[in-house]
Amino acid sequence: MAKKINVFLFFIVVLGFPMAYFVMPKADKSNSEKRKLATFPSFNSEAYLAGTWTKQVDEYIDDHFPFRTNFISSTDYFHAAKGFQLKHSERVVVLPKKQPKLQVESGDSTKNQMAFLDEFEEKYAGSMLIIDGCVYPMGGGSPAMSKYFAEMVNEYARTFNGVRVFSAVAPLSSAFIPVEKYAHYNSQNKRTLLAIKNNLKDGAIFCDVFGELNEHSNTKLYFGTDHHWKPLGAYYGYVAFCKAAGLEAVPLDKMNKKVKYNFLGTMYQHTQDPTVRAHPDTMEYWVPKVQTEAVKFGPYNTDKPSKTKVFYESSSGGNTYSTFLGGDEPLIRIQTGIKNGKKAVVIKNSMGNAFAVYLVNHYQEIWVVDLRYSKQNLTKIIKENNINDIVFAVGMYAAMSKGTIGMMRRLTTQSGIYVPPTNPEVQEPNVESTPHVDSTDME
Amino acid sequence: MVFSSLTFLYLFLPLSLLFHYSTKNDLFRNIFLTIFSLVFYAWAEPMWIFLMVFTALFDYSTGLYIEKKRGTPWAKVGLIASIVVNIGLLVAYKYGGFIYDNLNYWFPLPFDRPQNSLPVGISFYTFMVISYVVDIYRGEIKAQRNPLNFLMFISLFQHLVAGPIVRYSQISEQVEKRSIDWSRLSDGVTRFCVGLFKKVAIANVAGVLVDKYLDTQLYALSSYEGWFGIVMFSIQLYFDFSGYSDMAIGLAKLFGFDFHENFKHPYAAISVGDFYRRWHISLGRFFRDYVYIPLGGNRKYQDRNILIVWFLTGFWHGANWNFALWGTYFGVLMVLEKHLKFILDKTPRFLKHGYTLVLIVFSRAIFYFVDFNQLSYFVGNLFYSKHAVNPGFLSDITTHVFWFILVIVLCIPWDEIYAQDHPFRNRIAMRYAYVRPVANAFLLVISTMLLVNATFNPFLYTRF
């Protein structure tokens, strides 16, 4: 009898899950992983012979397995049961090298392909240090690489004579690991960023973001579960910029403070570490008391803008960092109630999102350009809008990668169509929907 | 397709079982099983299926020919032709690039390096067909008359991509007709669930640590971490391959076949020779019966025969010199053990066990590193490293400590300690008979949970 039960139970499991697939509702995206789920591939003999069709079927089954989300979250219990974590123990996890998904969503193809060009992505496929549930990259950049970034900034300064060009590169969170033996990452970050300063010329202006953050290193400036800086870290980056630009930074208490809880960001998604999960981030952020109107454009042209917002209050969970500008859009124009005629361009990766929102305190118009996704000709934008200041607000890895430096350089020459968006037919998006954040976008 | 994938577990397996048990007609069952096996093979390698089918049909014909000509010189001609063609295909597709590289190093060749990928399972099914034709030549088995049955025997998805190397003589009757009984089905379920768990919850977990210590941090390893890394690789290799073999044996039982055992708790061995009587048994027996004994076995030139067999065993694992070195390492150890038997016989059992484990674990380094520069650097670091222990090493140990205990428990040869009719074993079997179904279902669900959250994780031995 026991033998029959053994066989029947086995059959119930191997037949039960496929049957559950047919009766359960289907999802097309995973909010926790911040990505779209695979769709079932249409069959063609070429794809089959190349072995890609079967791989896509595997991906589809993996992505749509019944109770998938529950299974993924339950995995933590298995990993926790393997042993025990010492208090204040340090742990190193190795993130596997990413493999691009075979299935590329048509609307996001540009983003995916661009993101994979970023050497930063490859560098993130390495060792991560986990201390007390906070994840830190191990490293602090390379002073030798800094000159390539500085040369690119100098080119902007030479090309756009009369426009002030600022370098505001954010250090890595490794600079502020609260353990003495990792102090060398602090000095390594410092040396890397100072090397940018030493190589800037032609009027390009250095913002001492590291120095400003370092003065406040006793507070938590970076997320523990995400690779971005916290809004407070971005604020000190903004203070450093103001000092370099001769502006007076708006004090935090002159802005509206808000809080979001239970943020498990990219570092958790990639490490899946139970101790990280046990320490979700709380995000305090500050909304300037300035009236703003923002529109976003597609990667290739500016003739079909749609409304967007500087702050997406509805972003939550894994998308909490998308509170700022709704995540990474190729190009955003923000117009403010500050009628001083000043205009700025912020060239950024996602690190710059939390930074750019503070600039609404000082400029009438701000163009936020994503260095990876915008295909528009930045030269035309700068000249036709009489831009006063250009700010490079990027995380350090973007400044360390020849791939991303090349992208920033190409912004001025690429051939996207610029149409002055003076009277746009604004398309109203569903602003309460969760903004899409590309899972491959790590910075 | 791999056994440890959701596609296999919840699409392929239920469909193949449903079709197989939808009829009691043996012909239809064999047709279904052959079709499913070909689909299984073609899932990853659609093109190489033609090579596998050609091999099967060629050796089906050769087998008939040898049987027909038995007792005449033409039988030997048929045998030699079969071996030349099969070994020729294996050499061409598995070792072509390797041979090219070595020849080209000394004599630049006027043509390009072969670029083909390794046909999955070629090392395994080539040895199966060789054993088939040799056994016919020796008069030990009768040739299969039905080409469909022979194609099914060669292409059975249960053993196709990574063995065990099943001899035709072992399942010749079951190829024709299979009786299904609850006992075999139940054993199959248990073996399959245990094998899957070994792969997913032990081998894959060890694999993460292997990648970390033997790959990412290779050039910054302390000696402790180096040893830790190859111990993890030893665990990964054993649980990966024995897990696969358990699944293969279990799947075979689910379809009415009885494959022979491929592993018998190798890490309990008390000598290197003993180890290889417990590890990948079907390969060891192939070399014993078709190479070692024909060379003279222990009757003449035994040392030479041992070294030849182990050199070939090494090369069978891969087209690289490190595998030849690895095989030779074991050949030399076997010869030494033979000549030092009088010392080993007087050595306490725990010392013999310890020395065997150290030599086996050390050999994993030769097996792992195909690059000799990396190998020499790593081996040097095992004995002296200027690097301090990396941060996180202690944490890797504490966070896996219960898992290590489970690994040790699973390495202990309980079925040898409590043999078939041991009273304790019988008592447990009686008392906990109804625990087994629940435990199997639990292992299956746990493994599924881990697979849902995993990336592609092929079995290590499919690359050989």
Short mmCIF file of N, CA and C in Angstrom, two decimals, chain B residues 60-76 78 132-133 136-137 139 141-145:
data_model
loop_
_atom_site.label_atom_id
_atom_site.label_comp_id
_atom_site.label_asym_id
_atom_site.label_seq_id
_atom_site.Cartn_x
_atom_site.Cartn_y
_atom_site.Cartn_z
N TYR B 60 23.43 -1.28 -35.41
CA TYR B 60 22.37 -2.29 -35.53
C TYR B 60 22.71 -3.22 -36.69
N SER B 61 23.07 -2.64 -37.82
CA SER B 61 23.41 -3.43 -39.00
C SER B 61 24.68 -4.24 -38.76
N THR B 62 25.68 -3.61 -38.18
CA THR B 62 26.95 -4.30 -37.94
C THR B 62 26.74 -5.48 -36.99
N GLY B 63 25.89 -5.27 -35.99
CA GLY B 63 25.62 -6.36 -35.04
C GLY B 63 25.03 -7.57 -35.74
N LEU B 64 24.06 -7.30 -36.62
CA LEU B 64 23.45 -8.41 -37.37
C LEU B 64 24.48 -9.10 -38.25
N TYR B 65 25.34 -8.28 -38.86
CA TYR B 65 26.35 -8.83 -39.77
C TYR B 65 27.34 -9.72 -39.00
N ILE B 66 27.80 -9.23 -37.86
CA ILE B 66 28.78 -9.99 -37.07
C ILE B 66 28.16 -11.31 -36.61
N GLU B 67 26.91 -11.23 -36.21
CA GLU B 67 26.25 -12.45 -35.75
C GLU B 67 26.12 -13.46 -36.89
N LYS B 68 25.78 -12.94 -38.05
CA LYS B 68 25.60 -13.81 -39.21
C LYS B 68 26.93 -14.46 -39.60
N LYS B 69 28.02 -13.73 -39.47
CA LYS B 69 29.33 -14.21 -39.92
C LYS B 69 30.14 -14.80 -38.77
N ARG B 70 29.49 -14.99 -37.63
CA ARG B 70 30.25 -15.49 -36.48
C ARG B 70 30.98 -16.80 -36.83
N GLY B 71 32.22 -16.88 -36.38
CA GLY B 71 33.02 -18.07 -36.67
C GLY B 71 33.84 -17.93 -37.94
N THR B 72 33.59 -16.84 -38.70
CA THR B 72 34.39 -16.62 -39.91
C THR B 72 35.23 -15.36 -39.70
N PRO B 73 36.28 -15.18 -40.51
CA PRO B 73 37.10 -13.96 -40.37
C PRO B 73 36.29 -12.69 -40.62
N TRP B 74 35.15 -12.81 -41.37
CA TRP B 74 34.36 -11.61 -41.68
C TRP B 74 33.73 -11.01 -40.43
N ALA B 75 33.50 -11.84 -39.44
CA ALA B 75 32.96 -11.30 -38.18
C ALA B 75 33.95 -10.32 -37.58
N LYS B 76 35.22 -10.71 -37.62
CA LYS B 76 36.24 -9.82 -37.07
C LYS B 76 36.34 -8.53 -37.89
N GLY B 78 33.91 -7.15 -39.47
CA GLY B 78 32.75 -6.34 -39.06
C GLY B 78 33.00 -5.65 -37.73
N TYR B 132 28.12 -3.38 -27.29
CA TYR B 132 27.10 -4.20 -27.95
C TYR B 132 27.73 -5.07 -29.03
N VAL B 133 28.52 -4.47 -29.93
CA VAL B 133 29.07 -5.28 -31.04
C VAL B 133 30.14 -6.25 -30.53
N ILE B 136 28.38 -9.21 -29.05
CA ILE B 136 27.86 -10.09 -30.11
C ILE B 136 29.01 -10.92 -30.68
N TYR B 137 30.12 -10.25 -30.93
CA TYR B 137 31.28 -10.95 -31.49
C TYR B 137 31.74 -12.08 -30.56
N GLY B 139 29.89 -13.69 -28.68
CA GLY B 139 28.82 -14.67 -28.54
C GLY B 139 28.10 -14.58 -27.21
N ILE B 141 25.83 -12.21 -26.37
CA ILE B 141 24.44 -11.75 -26.54
C ILE B 141 23.99 -12.02 -27.97
N LYS B 142 22.67 -11.96 -28.15
CA LYS B 142 22.13 -12.06 -29.50
C LYS B 142 21.85 -10.66 -30.03
N ALA B 143 22.06 -10.49 -31.32
CA ALA B 143 21.81 -9.16 -31.91
C ALA B 143 20.32 -8.86 -31.89
N GLN B 144 20.01 -7.61 -31.73
CA GLN B 144 18.62 -7.16 -31.76
C GLN B 144 18.14 -7.16 -33.21
N ARG B 145 16.97 -7.77 -33.45
CA ARG B 145 16.47 -7.88 -34.83
C ARG B 145 15.69 -6.64 -35.26
#
